[in-house]
Amino acid sequence: QVQLVESGGGLVQAGGSLRLSCAASGRTVSSYSMGWFRQAIGKEREFVAAISWSGVATSYADSVKGRFTISRDNANNTMYLQMNSLKPEDTAVYFCAARREPIVAGFDRANIRDWGQGTQVTVSS
């Protein structure tokens, strides 16, 4: 299994930016695809973005395309989510996730075994 710890959440005004980090540890971390989900109050946990082990392939939810950028630094076992042009509807708890496959395909809740504890992102209008 892999252990995941998120950081970087906070309170920002609409139009602002935040950068989330996810530090990973455990066996075979370097071969895991990784990504982010978020969950707002009263809503289901939804997919945000994912990145392959190589870092070449990425996938984004339509709601964040053009505003969020996912990246990873395998040397430091860390994944990032750069969030720009934030909107109030981005307010949620953001969860780091890892899948025990190197590719992005199939990165959804049903296939995720490892989750971080979540970090709160609040965007005020």
Coordinates of N, CA and C in Angstrom, one line a residue:
Q1 N 0.8 -1.2 0.0 CA 0.0 0.0 0.0 C 0.9 1.2 0.0
V2 N 0.2 2.4 -0.3 CA 0.9 3.6 -0.4 C 0.3 4.6 0.6
Q3 N 1.1 5.4 1.2 CA 0.5 6.5 2.1 C 0.6 7.8 1.4
L4 N -0.5 8.6 1.5 CA -0.6 9.8 0.8 C -1.0 10.9 1.8
V5 N -0.3 12.1 1.7 CA -0.5 13.2 2.6 C -0.6 14.5 1.7
E6 N -1.8 15.1 1.8 CA -2.0 16.4 1.0 C -1.7 17.6 1.9
S7 N -1.3 18.7 1.2 CA -1.1 19.9 1.8 C -1.4 21.1 0.8
G8 N -1.5 22.3 1.3 CA -1.6 23.4 0.4 C -3.0 24.0 0.3
G9 N -4.0 23.4 0.9 CA -5.3 24.0 0.8 C -5.4 25.3 1.6
G10 N -6.5 26.0 1.5 CA -6.7 27.2 2.2 C -7.8 28.0 1.6
L11 N -7.9 29.3 2.1 CA -9.0 30.2 1.7 C -8.5 31.2 0.7
V12 N -9.1 31.3 -0.4 CA -8.7 32.3 -1.4 C -9.9 33.0 -2.0
Q13 N -9.7 34.2 -2.6 CA -10.8 34.9 -3.3 C -10.9 34.3 -4.7
A14 N -12.1 34.5 -5.3 CA -12.4 34.1 -6.7 C -11.3 34.7 -7.6
G15 N -10.8 33.9 -8.5 CA -9.8 34.4 -9.4 C -8.4 34.2 -8.9
G16 N -8.2 33.8 -7.7 CA -6.9 33.5 -7.1 C -6.4 32.1 -7.4
S17 N -5.3 31.8 -6.9 CA -4.6 30.5 -7.2 C -4.2 29.8 -5.9
L18 N -4.1 28.5 -6.0 CA -3.5 27.7 -4.9 C -2.8 26.5 -5.6
R19 N -1.8 26.0 -4.9 CA -1.0 24.8 -5.3 C -1.1 23.8 -4.3
L20 N -1.7 22.7 -4.6 CA -1.8 21.5 -3.7 C -0.7 20.6 -3.9
S21 N -0.2 20.0 -2.9 CA 0.9 19.0 -2.9 C 0.4 17.7 -2.3
C22 N 0.9 16.6 -2.8 CA 0.6 15.2 -2.3 C 1.9 14.5 -2.2
A23 N 2.3 14.2 -1.0 CA 3.5 13.4 -0.7 C 3.2 12.0 -0.5
A24 N 3.9 11.1 -1.3 CA 3.6 9.7 -1.3 C 4.8 8.9 -0.7
S25 N 4.4 7.8 0.0 CA 5.4 6.9 0.5 C 4.9 5.5 0.5
G26 N 5.8 4.5 0.5 CA 5.4 3.2 0.4 C 6.0 2.4 -0.8
R27 N 5.7 1.2 -0.9 CA 6.2 0.4 -2.0 C 5.6 0.7 -3.3
T28 N 6.4 0.7 -4.4 CA 6.0 0.8 -5.8 C 5.4 2.2 -6.1
V29 N 5.6 3.2 -5.3 CA 5.0 4.5 -5.5 C 5.4 5.0 -6.9
S30 N 6.6 4.8 -7.3 CA 7.1 5.4 -8.6 C 6.3 4.8 -9.8
S31 N 5.7 3.7 -9.7 CA 5.0 3.1 -10.8 C 3.5 3.3 -10.7
Y32 N 3.0 4.1 -9.8 CA 1.6 4.4 -9.6 C 1.2 5.6 -10.4
S33 N 0.0 5.5 -11.1 CA -0.6 6.7 -11.6 C -1.2 7.4 -10.3
M34 N -1.4 8.7 -10.4 CA -1.9 9.4 -9.3 C -2.8 10.5 -9.8
G35 N -3.6 11.0 -8.9 CA -4.6 12.0 -9.3 C -5.3 12.7 -8.1
W36 N -6.3 13.5 -8.4 CA -7.0 14.2 -7.4 C -8.5 14.0 -7.6
F37 N -9.2 13.9 -6.5 CA -10.7 14.0 -6.4 C -11.1 15.1 -5.5
R38 N -12.3 15.5 -5.6 CA -12.8 16.5 -4.6 C -14.2 16.2 -4.2
Q39 N -14.6 16.7 -3.0 CA -15.9 16.4 -2.5 C -16.4 17.7 -1.8
A40 N -17.5 18.3 -2.3 CA -18.1 19.4 -1.7 C -19.2 18.9 -0.8
I41 N -19.6 19.8 0.2 CA -20.6 19.4 1.1 C -21.9 19.0 0.4
G42 N -22.4 17.8 0.8 CA -23.6 17.3 0.2 C -23.5 16.7 -1.2
K43 N -22.3 16.6 -1.7 CA -22.1 16.0 -3.0 C -21.2 14.8 -3.0
E44 N -21.2 14.0 -4.0 CA -20.4 12.8 -4.2 C -18.9 13.3 -4.5
R45 N -18.0 12.4 -4.1 CA -16.6 12.7 -4.5 C -16.5 12.5 -6.0
E46 N -15.9 13.6 -6.6 CA -15.8 13.6 -8.1 C -14.3 13.7 -8.5
F47 N -14.1 13.1 -9.7 CA -12.8 13.2 -10.3 C -12.4 14.6 -10.7
V48 N -11.1 14.9 -10.5 CA -10.6 16.2 -10.9 C -9.5 16.1 -12.0
A49 N -8.5 15.3 -11.7 CA -7.4 15.2 -12.6 C -6.6 14.0 -12.3
A50 N -5.8 13.4 -13.3 CA -5.0 12.3 -13.0 C -3.7 12.4 -13.9
I51 N -2.7 11.7 -13.5 CA -1.4 11.8 -14.3 C -0.8 10.4 -14.3
S52 N -0.2 10.0 -15.4 CA 0.4 8.7 -15.5 C 1.7 8.7 -14.7
W53 N 2.3 7.5 -14.5 CA 3.6 7.4 -13.8 C 4.7 8.2 -14.6
S54 N 4.6 8.2 -15.9 CA 5.6 8.9 -16.7 C 5.5 10.4 -16.6
G55 N 4.3 10.8 -16.3 CA 4.0 12.3 -16.3 C 3.6 12.8 -17.6
V56 N 3.6 12.0 -18.6 CA 3.3 12.5 -20.0 C 1.8 12.5 -20.2
A57 N 1.1 11.5 -19.8 CA -0.4 11.5 -20.0 C -1.1 12.1 -18.8
T58 N -2.1 13.0 -19.1 CA -2.9 13.6 -18.1 C -4.3 13.5 -18.5
S59 N -5.2 13.7 -17.5 CA -6.6 13.7 -17.7 C -7.3 14.7 -16.8
Y60 N -8.2 15.4 -17.3 CA -8.9 16.5 -16.4 C -10.4 16.4 -16.6
A61 N -11.1 16.7 -15.5 CA -12.5 16.9 -15.6 C -12.8 18.1 -16.4
D62 N -13.9 18.1 -17.1 CA -14.3 19.3 -18.0 C -14.3 20.6 -17.2
S63 N -14.8 20.5 -15.9 CA -15.0 21.7 -15.1 C -13.7 22.4 -14.7
V64 N -12.5 21.7 -14.9 CA -11.3 22.3 -14.5 C -10.3 22.5 -15.6
K65 N -10.6 22.0 -16.8 CA -9.7 22.1 -18.0 C -9.4 23.6 -18.3
G66 N -8.1 23.8 -18.5 CA -7.7 25.2 -18.8 C -7.4 26.0 -17.6
R67 N -7.8 25.5 -16.4 CA -7.5 26.2 -15.1 C -6.6 25.5 -14.2
F68 N -6.7 24.2 -14.2 CA -5.9 23.4 -13.3 C -4.8 22.6 -14.1
T69 N -3.7 22.4 -13.4 CA -2.6 21.7 -14.1 C -2.0 20.7 -13.1
I70 N -2.0 19.4 -13.4 CA -1.5 18.3 -12.6 C 0.0 18.0 -13.0
S71 N 0.8 17.8 -12.1 CA 2.2 17.4 -12.4 C 2.7 16.5 -11.3
R72 N 3.9 15.9 -11.5 CA 4.5 15.1 -10.5 C 6.0 15.1 -10.6
D73 N 6.6 14.9 -9.5 CA 8.1 14.8 -9.4 C 8.4 13.5 -8.7
N74 N 8.7 12.5 -9.6 CA 8.9 11.1 -9.1 C 10.1 11.0 -8.2
A75 N 11.1 11.8 -8.5 CA 12.3 11.8 -7.7 C 12.0 12.1 -6.2
N76 N 11.0 12.9 -6.0 CA 10.6 13.3 -4.6 C 9.3 12.7 -4.2
N77 N 8.7 11.8 -5.0 CA 7.5 11.1 -4.7 C 6.4 12.1 -4.4
T78 N 6.3 13.2 -5.1 CA 5.3 14.2 -4.9 C 4.5 14.6 -6.1
M79 N 3.2 14.8 -5.9 CA 2.3 15.2 -7.0 C 1.8 16.6 -6.6
Y80 N 1.5 17.4 -7.7 CA 1.0 18.7 -7.5 C -0.3 19.0 -8.3
L81 N -1.1 19.9 -7.8 CA -2.2 20.4 -8.5 C -2.2 21.9 -8.5
Q82 N -1.8 22.5 -9.6 CA -1.8 24.0 -9.6 C -3.2 24.4 -10.0
M83 N -3.8 25.2 -9.2 CA -5.2 25.7 -9.5 C -5.2 27.2 -9.7
N84 N -5.6 27.6 -10.9 CA -5.6 29.0 -11.2 C -7.1 29.4 -11.5
S85 N -7.3 30.7 -11.5 CA -8.7 31.2 -11.8 C -9.7 30.5 -11.0
L86 N -9.5 30.4 -9.8 CA -10.4 29.6 -8.9 C -11.8 30.3 -8.8
K87 N -12.8 29.4 -8.8 CA -14.2 29.8 -8.7 C -14.8 29.3 -7.4
P88 N -15.9 30.0 -6.9 CA -16.5 29.5 -5.7 C -17.0 28.0 -5.8
E89 N -17.3 27.6 -7.0 CA -17.7 26.2 -7.2 C -16.6 25.2 -7.1
D90 N -15.4 25.7 -7.0 CA -14.2 24.8 -6.7 C -14.1 24.5 -5.2
T91 N -14.9 25.1 -4.4 CA -14.8 24.9 -3.0 C -15.1 23.4 -2.7
A92 N -14.2 22.7 -2.0 CA -14.4 21.3 -1.7 C -13.2 20.8 -0.9
V93 N -13.3 19.6 -0.3 CA -12.1 18.9 0.2 C -11.5 18.2 -0.9
Y94 N -10.2 18.4 -1.1 CA -9.5 17.8 -2.2 C -8.7 16.6 -1.7
F95 N -8.8 15.5 -2.4 CA -8.2 14.2 -1.9 C -7.2 13.8 -3.0
C96 N -6.0 13.4 -2.5 CA -5.0 12.8 -3.3 C -5.3 11.3 -3.4
A97 N -5.1 10.7 -4.6 CA -5.3 9.3 -4.8 C -4.2 8.7 -5.6
A98 N -4.0 7.4 -5.5 CA -3.1 6.6 -6.2 C -3.7 5.3 -6.7
R99 N -3.3 4.9 -7.9 CA -3.7 3.6 -8.5 C -2.5 2.8 -8.8
R100 N -2.6 1.5 -8.6 CA -1.5 0.6 -8.8 C -1.4 0.2 -10.2
E101 N -1.4 1.1 -11.1 CA -1.2 1.0 -12.6 C -0.5 2.2 -13.0
P102 N 0.4 2.1 -14.0 CA 1.1 3.3 -14.4 C 0.4 4.3 -15.3
I103 N -0.7 3.8 -15.9 CA -1.5 4.6 -16.9 C -2.6 5.3 -16.3
V104 N -3.1 6.3 -17.1 CA -4.2 7.1 -16.6 C -5.6 6.4 -16.8
A105 N -5.7 5.6 -17.9 CA -6.9 4.9 -18.2 C -7.3 4.1 -17.0
G106 N -8.6 4.2 -16.7 CA -9.2 3.5 -15.6 C -9.0 4.1 -14.2
F107 N -8.6 5.4 -14.2 CA -8.4 6.1 -13.0 C -9.7 6.7 -12.5
D108 N -10.5 5.9 -11.8 CA -11.8 6.4 -11.2 C -11.9 5.8 -9.9
R109 N -13.0 6.2 -9.2 CA -13.2 5.8 -7.8 C -13.2 4.3 -7.6
A110 N -13.8 3.6 -8.5 CA -13.9 2.2 -8.3 C -12.6 1.4 -8.3
N111 N -11.6 2.1 -8.9 CA -10.3 1.4 -9.0 C -9.2 2.0 -8.1
I112 N -9.6 2.9 -7.2 CA -8.7 3.5 -6.3 C -8.7 2.8 -5.0
R113 N -7.5 2.4 -4.5 CA -7.3 1.7 -3.3 C -6.7 2.6 -2.2
D114 N -6.0 3.7 -2.6 CA -5.2 4.5 -1.7 C -5.6 5.9 -1.8
W115 N -6.0 6.5 -0.6 CA -6.5 7.9 -0.5 C -5.7 8.7 0.5
G116 N -5.5 10.0 0.3 CA -5.0 10.8 1.3 C -6.2 11.3 2.2
Q117 N -5.8 12.1 3.2 CA -6.8 12.5 4.2 C -7.7 13.7 3.8
G118 N -7.2 14.4 2.8 CA -8.0 15.5 2.2 C -7.5 16.8 2.8
T119 N -7.6 17.9 1.9 CA -7.2 19.2 2.3 C -8.3 20.2 1.8
Q120 N -8.7 21.1 2.7 CA -9.9 22.0 2.4 C -9.4 23.1 1.5
V121 N -10.2 23.3 0.4 CA -10.0 24.5 -0.4 C -11.3 25.3 -0.4
T122 N -11.3 26.5 0.0 CA -12.4 27.4 0.0 C -12.2 28.6 -0.8
V123 N -13.1 28.9 -1.8 CA -13.0 30.0 -2.7 C -14.2 31.0 -2.4
S124 N -13.9 32.2 -2.0 CA -14.9 33.1 -1.7 C -15.2 34.0 -2.9
S125 N -16.4 34.5 -3.0 CA -16.8 35.3 -4.1 C -16.6 36.8 -3.8

